[in-house]
C-alpha cells in the first residue's frame, strides 16, 4: 500500500489533455492505496481568475473526479484551500530552494515568455514549492501526473534532500511521479508543437478539446486539426506532430498501444482517420459527460464530499 496524491487546478475548463494525462488514471489507485486527490484551487490563483469562475470550476473538477470513478468512500477528495497547514509548510519550504533553481522551471520560463517578462507574479515563480508542500504534507510516495509536471516533482526531491540533510533525519519523503504510458503530453490540435492547456487564451481554443464541449464542437475541432501535406497515418512526433498527436489520442481512448493504432490506419486517408479519432473520443467522453452532469447538478452533495474530505486530510496534515 502506498500513499498517492495528485490534483488539478481549477484554472479553466477541463481539457482532453487533463483527462488523458491525469485524472482518468486516478481511480485505478484507490482500491489498493491510500489515495488523496484534491482540487488545487490555491494553485489556480497564480494567474488572474474571476472569483465566480473559480468557484464554479472547482465544482466542475470535483464532478469530473467523481464521474471518472473516484469514490469518496475509497479515497480522500478535498479542496487544497481547506488545508491551511499547507500554507505553513510552504512558508517553511521556500527557504530550502534557491531562486536560480526555480527560475529554471519550464512552466515558469514559458509563462515569462508568453507575458514578455511583464507582470510575473511571485506565485507562479514559487508554484513548485507549494506543490512540494502538498506532496510532503501527506507523505506522498506516488504522484500521477502528466509529463509537464515531472520537473516539479524532481524539484521537490531537491527540497527534500536539502531539508533532510540539514536536520540529519528523513523527515520528508521523496515522491515518485507516474505518467501514463500513452498520452502523457497531449498537444494543441491547431499547434501540435505546444501542450493542450486549459488556461490558454481565447484565440487558441480551436485547438483545445474541452470536456464540456458539445459533441458537434468536439468533432469539428478534431476534423479541423492540423496535420501535414503527406497522406500517410504514421507515428513520427518529430516530423508529423499533428498526426502523431491524433494517433496518441486514439490509442489512449481505445486503451491500445500506438503501434496497434498505427496498424489500424494503414492505407487510410486523413479524413477517415480523423473521423475514427472523433468516434473514439465520443465513445468514451459521451457517457462520461452524462455522469458529470448528474454530479454537477447536486452542489449539496459536492459540498459534503469536500467537507468530509477536508476533515480526513486535515487530520493527516496536522
Ligand atoms: P494550466 O494551463 O492552468 O496550467 P493545465 O491544462 O496545464 O492548466 P494543470 O491543472 O496544470 O492543467 O495540470 C493538471 C494535470 O493535468 C497535471 O498532472 C498535468 O501534468 C496534466 N496535464 C495538463 N495538460 C496536459 C496535456 N496536454 N497532456 C497530458 N497531461 C496534461
Ligand atoms: Mg499546467
Short mmCIF file of N, CA, C and O and ligand atoms in Angstrom, two decimals, residues 7-9 11 15 17-18 21-22 47 107 127 144-149 183-186 195-200, ligand 1:
data_model
loop_
_atom_site.label_atom_id
_atom_site.label_comp_id
_atom_site.label_asym_id
_atom_site.label_seq_id
_atom_site.Cartn_x
_atom_site.Cartn_y
_atom_site.Cartn_z
N UNK A 7 -3.59 16.25 -8.14
CA UNK A 7 -4.66 17.24 -8.22
C UNK A 7 -4.67 17.95 -9.56
O UNK A 7 -3.76 17.79 -10.37
N UNK A 8 -5.72 18.71 -9.78
CA UNK A 8 -5.85 19.53 -10.99
C UNK A 8 -6.27 20.92 -10.54
O UNK A 8 -7.05 21.08 -9.61
N UNK A 9 -5.72 21.94 -11.24
CA UNK A 9 -6.06 23.34 -10.91
C UNK A 9 -7.37 23.76 -11.55
O UNK A 9 -7.55 23.52 -12.75
N UNK A 11 -8.18 26.24 -13.11
CA UNK A 11 -7.74 27.47 -13.78
C UNK A 11 -8.43 27.66 -15.13
O UNK A 11 -8.09 28.58 -15.86
N UNK A 15 -9.66 19.96 -19.99
CA UNK A 15 -9.38 19.56 -21.37
C UNK A 15 -9.21 18.05 -21.50
O UNK A 15 -9.04 17.35 -20.50
N UNK A 17 -6.62 16.81 -22.57
CA UNK A 17 -5.25 16.58 -22.08
C UNK A 17 -5.26 16.27 -20.58
O UNK A 17 -4.60 15.33 -20.13
N UNK A 18 -6.01 17.04 -19.81
CA UNK A 18 -6.13 16.79 -18.37
C UNK A 18 -6.71 15.40 -18.12
O UNK A 18 -6.29 14.69 -17.22
N UNK A 21 -4.00 12.66 -19.53
CA UNK A 21 -2.71 12.69 -18.84
C UNK A 21 -2.82 12.59 -17.34
O UNK A 21 -1.87 12.20 -16.65
N UNK A 22 -4.00 12.91 -16.82
CA UNK A 22 -4.07 12.99 -15.37
C UNK A 22 -5.25 12.25 -14.77
O UNK A 22 -5.16 11.07 -14.45
N UNK A 47 -2.54 32.67 -11.73
CA UNK A 47 -2.86 33.54 -12.87
C UNK A 47 -4.20 34.21 -12.54
O UNK A 47 -5.03 33.61 -11.86
N UNK A 107 7.77 25.50 -16.88
CA UNK A 107 6.46 26.17 -16.80
C UNK A 107 6.62 27.66 -16.52
O UNK A 107 5.95 28.50 -17.11
N UNK A 127 5.47 28.43 -7.42
CA UNK A 127 4.48 27.36 -7.65
C UNK A 127 5.00 25.96 -7.25
O UNK A 127 4.33 25.22 -6.52
N UNK A 144 0.69 10.64 -9.59
CA UNK A 144 0.34 10.51 -11.01
C UNK A 144 0.13 11.87 -11.66
O UNK A 144 -0.74 12.63 -11.23
N UNK A 145 0.93 12.18 -12.67
CA UNK A 145 0.87 13.49 -13.35
C UNK A 145 1.15 13.34 -14.83
O UNK A 145 1.63 12.30 -15.28
N UNK A 146 0.88 14.40 -15.58
CA UNK A 146 1.30 14.48 -16.97
C UNK A 146 2.78 14.81 -17.02
O UNK A 146 3.38 15.21 -16.02
N UNK A 147 3.36 14.65 -18.20
CA UNK A 147 4.81 14.84 -18.38
C UNK A 147 5.30 16.21 -17.89
O UNK A 147 6.35 16.33 -17.29
N UNK A 148 4.49 17.25 -18.15
CA UNK A 148 4.94 18.60 -17.83
C UNK A 148 5.18 18.82 -16.34
O UNK A 148 5.89 19.74 -15.96
N UNK A 149 4.57 18.00 -15.50
CA UNK A 149 4.72 18.21 -14.06
C UNK A 149 5.86 17.40 -13.45
O UNK A 149 6.16 17.54 -12.27
N UNK A 183 -0.13 9.11 -23.83
CA UNK A 183 -0.87 10.36 -23.61
C UNK A 183 -0.37 11.20 -22.45
O UNK A 183 -1.13 11.96 -21.86
N UNK A 184 0.93 11.12 -22.17
CA UNK A 184 1.43 11.93 -21.06
C UNK A 184 1.56 13.42 -21.42
O UNK A 184 1.75 14.27 -20.58
N UNK A 185 1.48 13.68 -22.74
CA UNK A 185 1.53 15.08 -23.18
C UNK A 185 0.69 15.23 -24.45
O UNK A 185 1.18 15.01 -25.57
N UNK A 186 -0.58 15.56 -24.28
CA UNK A 186 -1.47 15.77 -25.43
C UNK A 186 -1.23 17.19 -25.94
O UNK A 186 -1.16 18.15 -25.16
N UNK A 195 1.70 22.17 -25.80
CA UNK A 195 0.79 21.37 -24.97
C UNK A 195 -0.63 21.94 -25.00
O UNK A 195 -0.82 23.15 -25.02
N UNK A 196 -1.61 21.06 -25.00
CA UNK A 196 -3.01 21.48 -24.82
C UNK A 196 -3.15 21.91 -23.36
O UNK A 196 -2.91 21.12 -22.46
N UNK A 197 -3.52 23.18 -23.13
CA UNK A 197 -3.58 23.69 -21.74
C UNK A 197 -4.88 24.42 -21.50
O UNK A 197 -5.31 25.21 -22.33
N UNK A 198 -5.48 24.19 -20.36
CA UNK A 198 -6.80 24.77 -20.11
C UNK A 198 -6.78 26.28 -19.90
O UNK A 198 -7.79 26.94 -20.10
N UNK A 199 -5.63 26.85 -19.51
CA UNK A 199 -5.65 28.30 -19.29
C UNK A 199 -5.15 29.08 -20.50
O UNK A 199 -4.86 30.26 -20.40
N UNK A 200 -5.08 28.44 -21.66
CA UNK A 200 -4.67 29.18 -22.86
C UNK A 200 -5.73 30.19 -23.29
O UNK A 200 -6.90 30.06 -22.96
P1 LIG B 1 -2.86 25.42 -16.87
O1 LIG B 1 -2.84 25.92 -18.26
O2 LIG B 1 -3.65 26.29 -15.95
O3 LIG B 1 -1.51 25.09 -16.31
P2 LIG B 1 -3.26 22.62 -17.44
O4 LIG B 1 -4.16 22.21 -18.54
O5 LIG B 1 -1.79 22.55 -17.68
O6 LIG B 1 -3.71 24.04 -16.93
P3 LIG B 1 -2.97 21.62 -14.72
O7 LIG B 1 -4.04 21.85 -13.71
O8 LIG B 1 -1.76 22.50 -14.68
O9 LIG B 1 -3.64 21.70 -16.18
O10 LIG B 1 -2.49 20.12 -14.65
C1 LIG B 1 -3.32 19.09 -14.14
C2 LIG B 1 -2.76 17.75 -14.57
O11 LIG B 1 -3.00 17.56 -15.96
C3 LIG B 1 -1.24 17.62 -14.40
O12 LIG B 1 -0.94 16.31 -13.95
C4 LIG B 1 -0.70 17.84 -15.79
O13 LIG B 1 0.54 17.22 -15.99
C5 LIG B 1 -1.80 17.21 -16.62
N1 LIG B 1 -1.86 17.79 -17.97
C6 LIG B 1 -2.12 19.09 -18.27
N2 LIG B 1 -2.14 19.26 -19.59
C7 LIG B 1 -1.86 18.05 -20.15
C8 LIG B 1 -1.72 17.59 -21.51
N3 LIG B 1 -1.88 18.41 -22.53
N4 LIG B 1 -1.44 16.27 -21.71
C9 LIG B 1 -1.30 15.42 -20.67
N5 LIG B 1 -1.41 15.80 -19.37
C10 LIG B 1 -1.69 17.10 -19.11
#
